[in-house]
mmCIF file of C-alpha atoms in Angstrom:
data_model
loop_
_atom_site.group_PDB
_atom_site.id
_atom_site.type_symbol
_atom_site.label_atom_id
_atom_site.label_comp_id
_atom_site.label_asym_id
_atom_site.label_seq_id
_atom_site.Cartn_x
_atom_site.Cartn_y
_atom_site.Cartn_z
ATOM 1 C CA UNK P 1 -21.648 -14.093 -19.220
ATOM 2 C CA UNK P 2 -20.900 -12.393 -21.676
ATOM 3 C CA UNK P 3 -17.046 -11.361 -22.162
ATOM 4 C CA UNK P 4 -15.076 -8.600 -21.157
ATOM 5 C CA UNK P 5 -13.686 -5.733 -23.881
ATOM 6 C CA UNK P 6 -10.649 -3.986 -23.357
ATOM 7 C CA UNK P 7 -12.221 -0.982 -24.508
ATOM 8 C CA UNK P 8 -8.797 1.287 -25.058
ATOM 9 C CA UNK P 9 -7.046 1.247 -28.419
ATOM 10 C CA UNK P 10 -3.593 1.094 -28.620
ATOM 11 C CA UNK P 11 -1.991 2.872 -30.606
ATOM 12 C CA UNK P 12 -1.995 2.356 -33.792
ATOM 13 C CA UNK P 13 -0.829 5.453 -36.023
ATOM 14 C CA UNK P 14 2.528 4.805 -37.593
ATOM 15 C CA UNK P 15 4.643 7.664 -36.055
ATOM 16 C CA UNK P 16 7.042 5.630 -33.065
ATOM 17 C CA UNK P 17 5.386 5.237 -30.017
ATOM 18 C CA UNK P 18 7.063 7.212 -27.933
ATOM 19 C CA UNK P 19 8.528 5.953 -24.265
ATOM 20 C CA UNK P 20 7.070 5.692 -20.925
ATOM 21 C CA UNK P 21 8.606 8.618 -19.375
ATOM 22 C CA UNK P 22 7.629 11.320 -22.037
ATOM 23 C CA UNK P 23 4.424 10.030 -22.220
ATOM 24 C CA UNK P 24 4.136 10.173 -18.248
ATOM 25 C CA UNK P 25 4.691 13.283 -18.258
ATOM 26 C CA UNK P 26 2.863 14.329 -21.422
ATOM 27 C CA UNK P 27 -0.137 12.983 -19.894
ATOM 28 C CA UNK P 28 0.372 14.420 -16.332
ATOM 29 C CA UNK P 29 0.914 18.443 -18.159
ATOM 30 C CA UNK P 30 -2.504 17.286 -20.321
ATOM 31 C CA UNK P 31 -4.529 16.821 -17.722
ATOM 32 C CA UNK P 32 -3.322 18.303 -15.124
ATOM 33 C CA UNK P 33 -6.539 19.788 -14.138
ATOM 34 C CA UNK P 34 -8.048 16.554 -13.860
ATOM 35 C CA UNK P 35 -5.408 14.912 -11.844
ATOM 36 C CA UNK P 36 -4.232 17.186 -9.617
ATOM 37 C CA UNK P 37 -8.009 17.822 -8.734
ATOM 38 C CA UNK P 38 -8.754 13.880 -8.330
ATOM 39 C CA UNK P 39 -5.131 14.100 -6.033
ATOM 40 C CA UNK P 40 -6.636 17.148 -4.365
ATOM 41 C CA UNK P 41 -10.304 15.340 -3.385
ATOM 42 C CA UNK P 42 -8.920 11.464 -2.571
ATOM 43 C CA UNK P 43 -5.558 12.809 -0.274
ATOM 44 C CA UNK P 44 -8.208 15.454 1.798
ATOM 45 C CA UNK P 45 -11.196 13.156 2.737
ATOM 46 C CA UNK P 46 -8.433 9.683 3.267
ATOM 47 C CA UNK P 47 -6.618 12.195 5.840
ATOM 48 C CA UNK P 48 -9.908 13.295 7.304
ATOM 49 C CA UNK P 49 -11.306 9.523 8.094
ATOM 50 C CA UNK P 50 -7.998 8.570 8.919
ATOM 51 C CA UNK P 51 -8.045 11.459 11.402
ATOM 52 C CA UNK P 52 -11.825 9.781 12.150
ATOM 53 C CA UNK P 53 -10.789 6.147 12.724
ATOM 54 C CA UNK P 54 -7.354 7.425 15.022
ATOM 55 C CA UNK P 55 -9.786 9.749 17.002
ATOM 56 C CA UNK P 56 -11.691 6.099 17.804
ATOM 57 C CA UNK P 57 -9.494 4.109 18.067
ATOM 58 C CA UNK P 58 -7.516 5.704 20.954
ATOM 59 C CA UNK P 59 -11.259 6.651 22.653
ATOM 60 C CA UNK P 60 -11.743 2.424 21.967
ATOM 61 C CA UNK P 61 -8.582 2.543 23.671
ATOM 62 C CA UNK P 62 -8.452 4.687 26.808
ATOM 63 C CA UNK P 63 -9.032 1.816 29.307
ATOM 64 C CA UNK P 64 -5.015 0.731 28.583
ATOM 65 C CA UNK P 65 -4.405 4.451 28.816
ATOM 66 C CA UNK P 66 -5.731 5.073 31.537
ATOM 67 C CA UNK P 67 -4.760 1.861 32.614
ATOM 68 C CA UNK P 68 -0.972 2.324 31.998
ATOM 69 C CA UNK P 69 -1.194 6.154 33.786
ATOM 70 C CA UNK P 70 -2.154 4.847 37.166
ATOM 71 C CA UNK P 71 0.937 1.552 37.193
ATOM 72 C CA UNK P 72 3.214 4.650 36.478
ATOM 73 C CA UNK P 73 1.624 7.249 39.215
ATOM 74 C CA UNK P 74 1.947 3.734 41.143
ATOM 75 C CA UNK P 75 5.476 3.266 40.667
ATOM 76 C CA UNK P 76 6.118 7.190 41.597
ATOM 77 C CA UNK P 77 4.448 6.998 45.006
ATOM 78 C CA UNK P 78 6.691 3.735 45.893
ATOM 79 C CA UNK P 79 9.803 5.077 44.425
ATOM 80 C CA UNK P 80 10.339 1.939 41.609
ATOM 81 C CA UNK P 81 11.098 3.042 37.704
ATOM 82 C CA UNK P 82 8.096 2.453 35.775
ATOM 83 C CA UNK P 83 8.717 0.803 31.969
ATOM 84 C CA UNK P 84 5.616 0.341 30.535
ATOM 85 C CA UNK P 85 4.053 -2.155 28.575
ATOM 86 C CA UNK P 86 2.803 -1.867 24.512
ATOM 87 C CA UNK P 87 1.441 -5.361 24.139
ATOM 88 C CA UNK P 88 -2.056 -4.314 24.384
ATOM 89 C CA UNK P 89 -1.366 -1.050 21.744
ATOM 90 C CA UNK P 90 -0.532 -4.185 19.216
ATOM 91 C CA UNK P 91 -2.146 -5.964 20.127
ATOM 92 C CA UNK P 92 -5.275 -3.171 19.220
ATOM 93 C CA UNK P 93 -2.542 -1.452 16.443
ATOM 94 C CA UNK P 94 -2.617 -5.101 15.253
ATOM 95 C CA UNK P 95 -6.316 -5.807 14.875
ATOM 96 C CA UNK P 96 -7.545 -2.127 13.336
ATOM 97 C CA UNK P 97 -4.382 -2.335 10.953
ATOM 98 C CA UNK P 98 -7.084 -4.207 8.116
ATOM 99 C CA UNK P 99 -9.103 -0.515 8.559
ATOM 100 C CA UNK P 100 -6.927 1.955 7.511
ATOM 101 C CA UNK P 101 -5.234 -1.725 4.820
ATOM 102 C CA UNK P 102 -9.016 -0.610 3.622
ATOM 103 C CA UNK P 103 -8.611 3.176 3.524
ATOM 104 C CA UNK P 104 -5.530 2.920 1.084
ATOM 105 C CA UNK P 105 -6.559 0.455 -0.900
ATOM 106 C CA UNK P 106 -9.715 2.381 -1.532
ATOM 107 C CA UNK P 107 -8.014 5.771 -1.791
ATOM 108 C CA UNK P 108 -5.175 4.647 -3.969
ATOM 109 C CA UNK P 109 -7.665 2.859 -6.752
ATOM 110 C CA UNK P 110 -9.679 5.511 -6.949
ATOM 111 C CA UNK P 111 -6.546 7.853 -7.420
ATOM 112 C CA UNK P 112 -4.801 4.964 -10.171
ATOM 113 C CA UNK P 113 -8.238 4.843 -12.030
ATOM 114 C CA UNK P 114 -7.573 8.512 -12.356
ATOM 115 C CA UNK P 115 -4.244 8.622 -14.112
ATOM 116 C CA UNK P 116 -4.734 5.261 -15.916
ATOM 117 C CA UNK P 117 -7.641 7.134 -17.383
ATOM 118 C CA UNK P 118 -6.217 10.078 -18.479
ATOM 119 C CA UNK P 119 -3.090 7.869 -19.878
ATOM 120 C CA UNK P 120 -6.303 5.682 -21.733
ATOM 121 C CA UNK P 121 -7.522 9.900 -23.168
ATOM 122 C CA UNK P 122 -4.101 10.986 -24.288
ATOM 123 C CA UNK P 123 -3.026 7.984 -25.848
ATOM 124 C CA UNK P 124 -6.616 7.851 -27.402
ATOM 125 C CA UNK P 125 -6.185 12.275 -28.743
ATOM 126 C CA UNK P 126 -8.627 13.488 -26.929
ATOM 127 C CA UNK P 127 -9.025 15.158 -23.283
ATOM 128 C CA UNK P 128 -11.323 13.721 -20.063
ATOM 129 C CA UNK P 129 -14.644 15.102 -19.931
ATOM 130 C CA UNK P 130 -18.378 14.671 -18.095
ATOM 131 C CA UNK P 131 -18.061 11.058 -19.701
ATOM 132 C CA UNK P 132 -15.002 10.728 -19.225
ATOM 133 C CA UNK P 133 -14.646 11.440 -15.549
ATOM 134 C CA UNK P 134 -18.186 8.446 -15.351
ATOM 135 C CA UNK P 135 -15.608 5.952 -16.828
ATOM 136 C CA UNK P 136 -13.527 6.731 -13.834
ATOM 137 C CA UNK P 137 -16.718 6.389 -11.243
ATOM 138 C CA UNK P 138 -17.242 2.917 -13.553
ATOM 139 C CA UNK P 139 -13.436 1.056 -13.273
ATOM 140 C CA UNK P 140 -13.065 1.863 -9.812
ATOM 141 C CA UNK P 141 -15.363 -1.319 -8.506
ATOM 142 C CA UNK P 142 -13.362 -3.426 -10.605
ATOM 143 C CA UNK P 143 -9.900 -1.816 -10.067
ATOM 144 C CA UNK P 144 -10.645 -2.237 -6.363
ATOM 145 C CA UNK P 145 -11.222 -5.615 -6.764
ATOM 146 C CA UNK P 146 -7.765 -5.878 -7.999
ATOM 147 C CA UNK P 147 -6.408 -4.871 -5.354
ATOM 148 C CA UNK P 148 -8.158 -6.526 -2.688
ATOM 149 C CA UNK P 149 -7.023 -9.843 -5.365
ATOM 150 C CA UNK P 150 -3.521 -8.803 -5.743
ATOM 151 C CA UNK P 151 -3.292 -9.118 -1.779
ATOM 152 C CA UNK P 152 -5.172 -12.698 -1.636
ATOM 153 C CA UNK P 153 -2.636 -13.297 -3.906
ATOM 154 C CA UNK P 154 1.205 -11.722 -3.001
ATOM 155 C CA UNK P 155 0.378 -11.116 1.376
ATOM 156 C CA UNK P 156 -0.552 -14.562 2.896
ATOM 157 C CA UNK P 157 2.082 -16.115 2.510
ATOM 158 C CA UNK P 158 5.137 -13.850 4.413
ATOM 159 C CA UNK P 159 2.316 -13.242 6.743
ATOM 160 C CA UNK P 160 1.736 -17.620 7.562
ATOM 161 C CA UNK P 161 5.244 -18.372 6.871
ATOM 162 C CA UNK P 162 6.215 -15.443 9.877
ATOM 163 C CA UNK P 163 4.057 -16.768 12.329
ATOM 164 C CA UNK P 164 5.542 -20.661 11.462
ATOM 165 C CA UNK P 165 8.289 -19.050 12.182
ATOM 166 C CA UNK P 166 7.769 -17.475 15.299
ATOM 167 C CA UNK P 167 5.747 -21.036 16.369
ATOM 168 C CA UNK P 168 8.267 -23.006 15.498
ATOM 169 C CA UNK P 169 11.974 -21.371 16.363
ATOM 170 C CA UNK P 170 11.138 -18.086 18.541
ATOM 171 C CA UNK P 171 12.141 -17.242 22.081
ATOM 172 C CA UNK P 172 9.212 -18.120 23.651
ATOM 173 C CA UNK P 173 8.821 -18.226 28.102
ATOM 174 C CA UNK P 174 7.768 -21.157 29.652
ATOM 175 C CA UNK P 175 7.917 -23.565 26.344
ATOM 176 C CA UNK P 176 9.894 -26.174 25.148
ATOM 177 C CA UNK P 177 11.935 -25.276 22.034
ATOM 178 C CA UNK P 178 9.464 -27.608 18.872
ATOM 179 C CA UNK P 179 12.514 -28.237 16.527
ATOM 180 C CA UNK P 180 16.429 -28.599 17.768
ATOM 181 C CA UNK P 181 18.243 -25.453 17.061
ATOM 182 C CA UNK P 182 21.111 -25.092 14.698
ATOM 183 C CA UNK P 183 19.673 -28.259 13.212
ATOM 184 C CA UNK P 184 18.551 -28.049 9.431
ATOM 185 C CA UNK P 185 15.001 -27.905 10.050
ATOM 186 C CA UNK P 186 15.079 -25.280 13.231
ATOM 187 C CA UNK P 187 17.045 -23.777 10.069
ATOM 188 C CA UNK P 188 15.022 -23.852 6.575
ATOM 189 C CA UNK P 189 11.753 -22.781 8.979
ATOM 190 C CA UNK P 190 13.524 -20.003 10.394
ATOM 191 C CA UNK P 191 14.589 -18.262 6.782
ATOM 192 C CA UNK P 192 11.654 -19.085 5.217
ATOM 193 C CA UNK P 193 9.847 -15.775 6.604
ATOM 194 C CA UNK P 194 12.867 -14.742 3.317
ATOM 195 C CA UNK P 195 11.484 -16.431 0.848
ATOM 196 C CA UNK P 196 8.296 -16.844 1.368
ATOM 197 C CA UNK P 197 8.683 -11.905 1.360
ATOM 198 C CA UNK P 198 11.212 -13.216 -1.985
ATOM 199 C CA UNK P 199 8.378 -14.627 -3.489
ATOM 200 C CA UNK P 200 5.857 -12.364 -1.915
ATOM 201 C CA UNK P 201 7.679 -8.774 -3.948
ATOM 202 C CA UNK P 202 8.706 -10.881 -7.398
ATOM 203 C CA UNK P 203 4.989 -11.277 -7.277
ATOM 204 C CA UNK P 204 3.752 -7.748 -6.652
ATOM 205 C CA UNK P 205 5.945 -6.873 -9.632
ATOM 206 C CA UNK P 206 4.463 -9.227 -11.968
ATOM 207 C CA UNK P 207 0.602 -7.878 -11.025
ATOM 208 C CA UNK P 208 1.528 -4.583 -11.043
ATOM 209 C CA UNK P 209 -0.012 -3.944 -13.576
ATOM 210 C CA UNK P 210 -2.735 -5.870 -12.683
ATOM 211 C CA UNK P 211 -4.858 -2.355 -11.272
ATOM 212 C CA UNK P 212 -3.845 -0.288 -14.986
ATOM 213 C CA UNK P 213 -5.429 -3.065 -16.974
ATOM 214 C CA UNK P 214 -8.869 -2.870 -15.166
ATOM 215 C CA UNK P 215 -9.000 0.580 -15.748
ATOM 216 C CA UNK P 216 -7.977 0.177 -19.052
ATOM 217 C CA UNK P 217 -11.397 -2.187 -19.289
ATOM 218 C CA UNK P 218 -10.663 -5.794 -18.637
ATOM 219 C CA UNK P 219 -12.372 -7.879 -14.590
ATOM 220 C CA UNK P 220 -10.321 -8.662 -12.205
ATOM 221 C CA UNK P 221 -9.351 -12.224 -13.451
ATOM 222 C CA UNK P 222 -8.716 -10.558 -17.133
ATOM 223 C CA UNK P 223 -6.408 -7.684 -15.987
ATOM 224 C CA UNK P 224 -4.562 -9.960 -13.351
ATOM 225 C CA UNK P 225 -3.923 -12.954 -16.613
ATOM 226 C CA UNK P 226 -3.503 -9.838 -18.909
ATOM 227 C CA UNK P 227 -0.491 -8.586 -16.223
ATOM 228 C CA UNK P 228 0.852 -11.672 -15.675
ATOM 229 C CA UNK P 229 0.866 -12.179 -19.875
ATOM 230 C CA UNK P 230 2.575 -8.720 -20.077
ATOM 231 C CA UNK P 231 5.806 -9.092 -17.531
ATOM 232 C CA UNK P 232 7.142 -11.979 -18.194
ATOM 233 C CA UNK P 233 8.058 -10.843 -21.714
ATOM 234 C CA UNK P 234 11.491 -10.274 -23.478
ATOM 235 C CA UNK P 235 11.587 -6.573 -21.352
ATOM 236 C CA UNK P 236 8.729 -6.512 -19.269
ATOM 237 C CA UNK P 237 9.786 -7.718 -15.985
ATOM 238 C CA UNK P 238 13.360 -5.387 -16.429
ATOM 239 C CA UNK P 239 11.208 -2.643 -17.458
ATOM 240 C CA UNK P 240 8.188 -3.317 -14.136
ATOM 241 C CA UNK P 241 11.580 -3.148 -12.092
ATOM 242 C CA UNK P 242 13.210 -0.760 -14.122
ATOM 243 C CA UNK P 243 10.265 1.140 -12.900
ATOM 244 C CA UNK P 244 9.211 -0.023 -9.457
ATOM 245 C CA UNK P 245 12.153 0.659 -7.984
ATOM 246 C CA UNK P 246 12.809 4.504 -7.966
ATOM 247 C CA UNK P 247 9.081 5.039 -7.841
ATOM 248 C CA UNK P 248 9.255 2.717 -4.029
ATOM 249 C CA UNK P 249 12.400 5.163 -3.671
ATOM 250 C CA UNK P 250 11.063 8.175 -3.982
ATOM 251 C CA UNK P 251 7.488 7.556 -2.143
ATOM 252 C CA UNK P 252 9.800 6.230 0.960
ATOM 253 C CA UNK P 253 12.113 8.874 0.433
ATOM 254 C CA UNK P 254 9.061 11.787 0.014
ATOM 255 C CA UNK P 255 7.706 10.147 3.374
ATOM 256 C CA UNK P 256 11.484 9.917 5.471
ATOM 257 C CA UNK P 257 12.348 14.240 4.763
ATOM 258 C CA UNK P 258 8.326 15.279 5.312
ATOM 259 C CA UNK P 259 7.705 12.798 8.685
ATOM 260 C CA UNK P 260 11.289 14.550 9.930
ATOM 261 C CA UNK P 261 10.124 17.849 9.275
ATOM 262 C CA UNK P 262 6.975 17.464 10.380
ATOM 263 C CA UNK P 263 8.971 16.733 14.378
ATOM 264 C CA UNK P 264 7.718 19.924 16.405
ATOM 265 C CA UNK P 265 4.687 18.216 15.188
ATOM 266 C CA UNK P 266 4.863 15.926 17.741
ATOM 267 C CA UNK P 267 5.740 17.745 21.414
ATOM 268 C CA UNK P 268 2.377 20.372 20.236
ATOM 269 C CA UNK P 269 0.394 17.681 19.702
ATOM 270 C CA UNK P 270 1.413 16.145 22.819
ATOM 271 C CA UNK P 271 1.201 19.507 24.817
ATOM 272 C CA UNK P 272 -2.255 20.380 24.305
ATOM 273 C CA UNK P 273 -3.963 16.799 24.402
ATOM 274 C CA UNK P 274 -2.171 15.479 27.571
ATOM 275 C CA UNK P 275 -3.495 19.281 28.741
ATOM 276 C CA UNK P 276 -6.801 18.251 27.155
ATOM 277 C CA UNK P 277 -6.974 15.067 28.370
ATOM 278 C CA UNK P 278 -4.856 14.587 31.409
ATOM 279 C CA UNK P 279 -3.344 11.072 30.163
ATOM 280 C CA UNK P 280 0.255 11.321 29.455
ATOM 281 C CA UNK P 281 0.221 8.271 27.260
ATOM 282 C CA UNK P 282 -1.940 8.758 24.617
ATOM 283 C CA UNK P 283 -0.836 12.366 24.347
ATOM 284 C CA UNK P 284 2.882 10.164 24.105
ATOM 285 C CA UNK P 285 1.366 7.713 21.249
ATOM 286 C CA UNK P 286 -1.249 10.150 19.140
ATOM 287 C CA UNK P 287 2.606 12.702 19.123
ATOM 288 C CA UNK P 288 4.816 9.987 17.849
ATOM 289 C CA UNK P 289 1.533 9.572 15.399
ATOM 290 C CA UNK P 290 0.939 13.191 14.296
ATOM 291 C CA UNK P 291 4.254 13.573 12.101
ATOM 292 C CA UNK P 292 3.682 10.317 10.590
ATOM 293 C CA UNK P 293 0.689 10.648 9.030
ATOM 294 C CA UNK P 294 0.990 14.003 7.215
ATOM 295 C CA UNK P 295 4.270 12.465 5.921
ATOM 296 C CA UNK P 296 1.789 9.345 4.324
ATOM 297 C CA UNK P 297 -0.719 12.288 3.505
ATOM 298 C CA UNK P 298 1.973 14.715 1.545
ATOM 299 C CA UNK P 299 4.091 11.342 0.200
ATOM 300 C CA UNK P 300 0.987 9.966 -1.446
ATOM 301 C CA UNK P 301 -0.538 13.567 -2.530
ATOM 302 C CA UNK P 302 3.340 14.285 -4.198
ATOM 303 C CA UNK P 303 4.453 10.603 -5.536
ATOM 304 C CA UNK P 304 0.967 8.066 -6.044
ATOM 305 C CA UNK P 305 0.053 10.113 -9.636
ATOM 306 C CA UNK P 306 3.171 10.376 -10.723
ATOM 307 C CA UNK P 307 4.071 6.407 -10.407
ATOM 308 C CA UNK P 308 -0.572 5.717 -11.403
ATOM 309 C CA UNK P 309 0.607 7.779 -14.716
ATOM 310 C CA UNK P 310 4.309 5.991 -14.850
ATOM 311 C CA UNK P 311 2.600 2.386 -14.138
ATOM 312 C CA UNK P 312 -0.619 3.355 -16.406
ATOM 313 C CA UNK P 313 1.705 4.155 -19.223
ATOM 314 C CA UNK P 314 3.843 1.312 -19.662
ATOM 315 C CA UNK P 315 1.115 -0.837 -19.619
ATOM 316 C CA UNK P 316 -0.381 0.714 -22.729
ATOM 317 C CA UNK P 317 3.344 0.786 -23.829
ATOM 318 C CA UNK P 318 3.790 -3.049 -23.375
ATOM 319 C CA UNK P 319 -0.244 -3.932 -24.917
ATOM 320 C CA UNK P 320 0.959 -2.694 -28.400
ATOM 321 C CA UNK P 321 1.463 -5.230 -30.475
ATOM 322 C CA UNK P 322 5.411 -4.573 -31.194
ATOM 323 C CA UNK P 323 5.626 -6.467 -27.964
ATOM 324 C CA UNK P 324 4.739 -10.263 -28.063
ATOM 325 C CA UNK P 325 5.166 -12.181 -24.335
ATOM 326 C CA UNK P 326 7.201 -14.806 -24.564
ATOM 327 C CA UNK P 327 5.585 -18.145 -24.040
ATOM 328 C CA UNK P 328 2.931 -16.963 -26.767
ATOM 329 C CA UNK P 329 1.188 -14.196 -28.885
ATOM 330 C CA UNK P 330 -1.379 -13.802 -27.201
ATOM 331 C CA UNK P 331 -1.997 -13.594 -23.435
ATOM 332 C CA UNK P 332 -5.237 -15.507 -22.113
ATOM 333 C CA UNK P 333 -6.099 -12.134 -19.858
ATOM 334 C CA UNK P 334 -6.324 -10.563 -23.719
ATOM 335 C CA UNK P 335 -9.136 -11.588 -24.596
ATOM 336 C CA UNK P 336 -11.115 -9.836 -21.376
ATOM 337 C CA UNK P 337 -11.999 -12.189 -18.095
ATOM 338 C CA UNK P 338 -15.296 -13.501 -17.085
#
């Protein structure tokens, strides 16, 4: 296959290179119309699809809600307290989680493509037009592929470690202990999920620049190699970490704040849905989900454009000729990909 070329030309002017923060806000200011329009479209569409998916899942899980309602009526009839078992609902939520992750990844990839192309347009000194919008559409598939590959690299290890640790050290009724409690194998297996999560976080940070590299013109594997090589430079990891920590804190804080402010929706949704369906438990769980959905959507609209633009600006800065990797002057990913 022909070698892919990174079409985003690094800045070569004689003026000092602008910092990542200054570049981020300059790009957002210059391309505010394109970024804001893309954000509104992506978040609105994702919110609508998430609402439809939630309604479909509630419809499929309706026999579970019906059984919970009938058990509550029976226990009330015999004058016994009723503590409903939400295990079946947890299994339904776990089974449908990949659908929401796919929706989240698709929306994030679309928005990150727009932000990365805006940074590229800013560094090349031209505005985004119809040609750049066509490039956004063309680069969406590689960015989505990078998201998928990055997820397959980062998350299987902590998931597997958690499942194995639960099987070997968890508290299970009517089953003997596979490992002797207090022994060193038991301790190692018990702490393995924390170690696996730490490794996953390091891998996720090392591959944080891959979507921006894919939006710049690289293939999926070349983009992953580019992110890895740029992160492990003299200052690359520190700069990625310095950008990731406040971005994560801002996102988590926004979700928490908006969710708390949206809590009045909970009794409103619960009352209307219970009146419409006559099922208290379906209305109860819908009321719990409503503020969370609002918090996630508002946080995505507020924080993701800033975060994606900042990571694209950091990628553009680190790939300049002035930044050299620790081990080799030219990273493998810089020569393209398959």
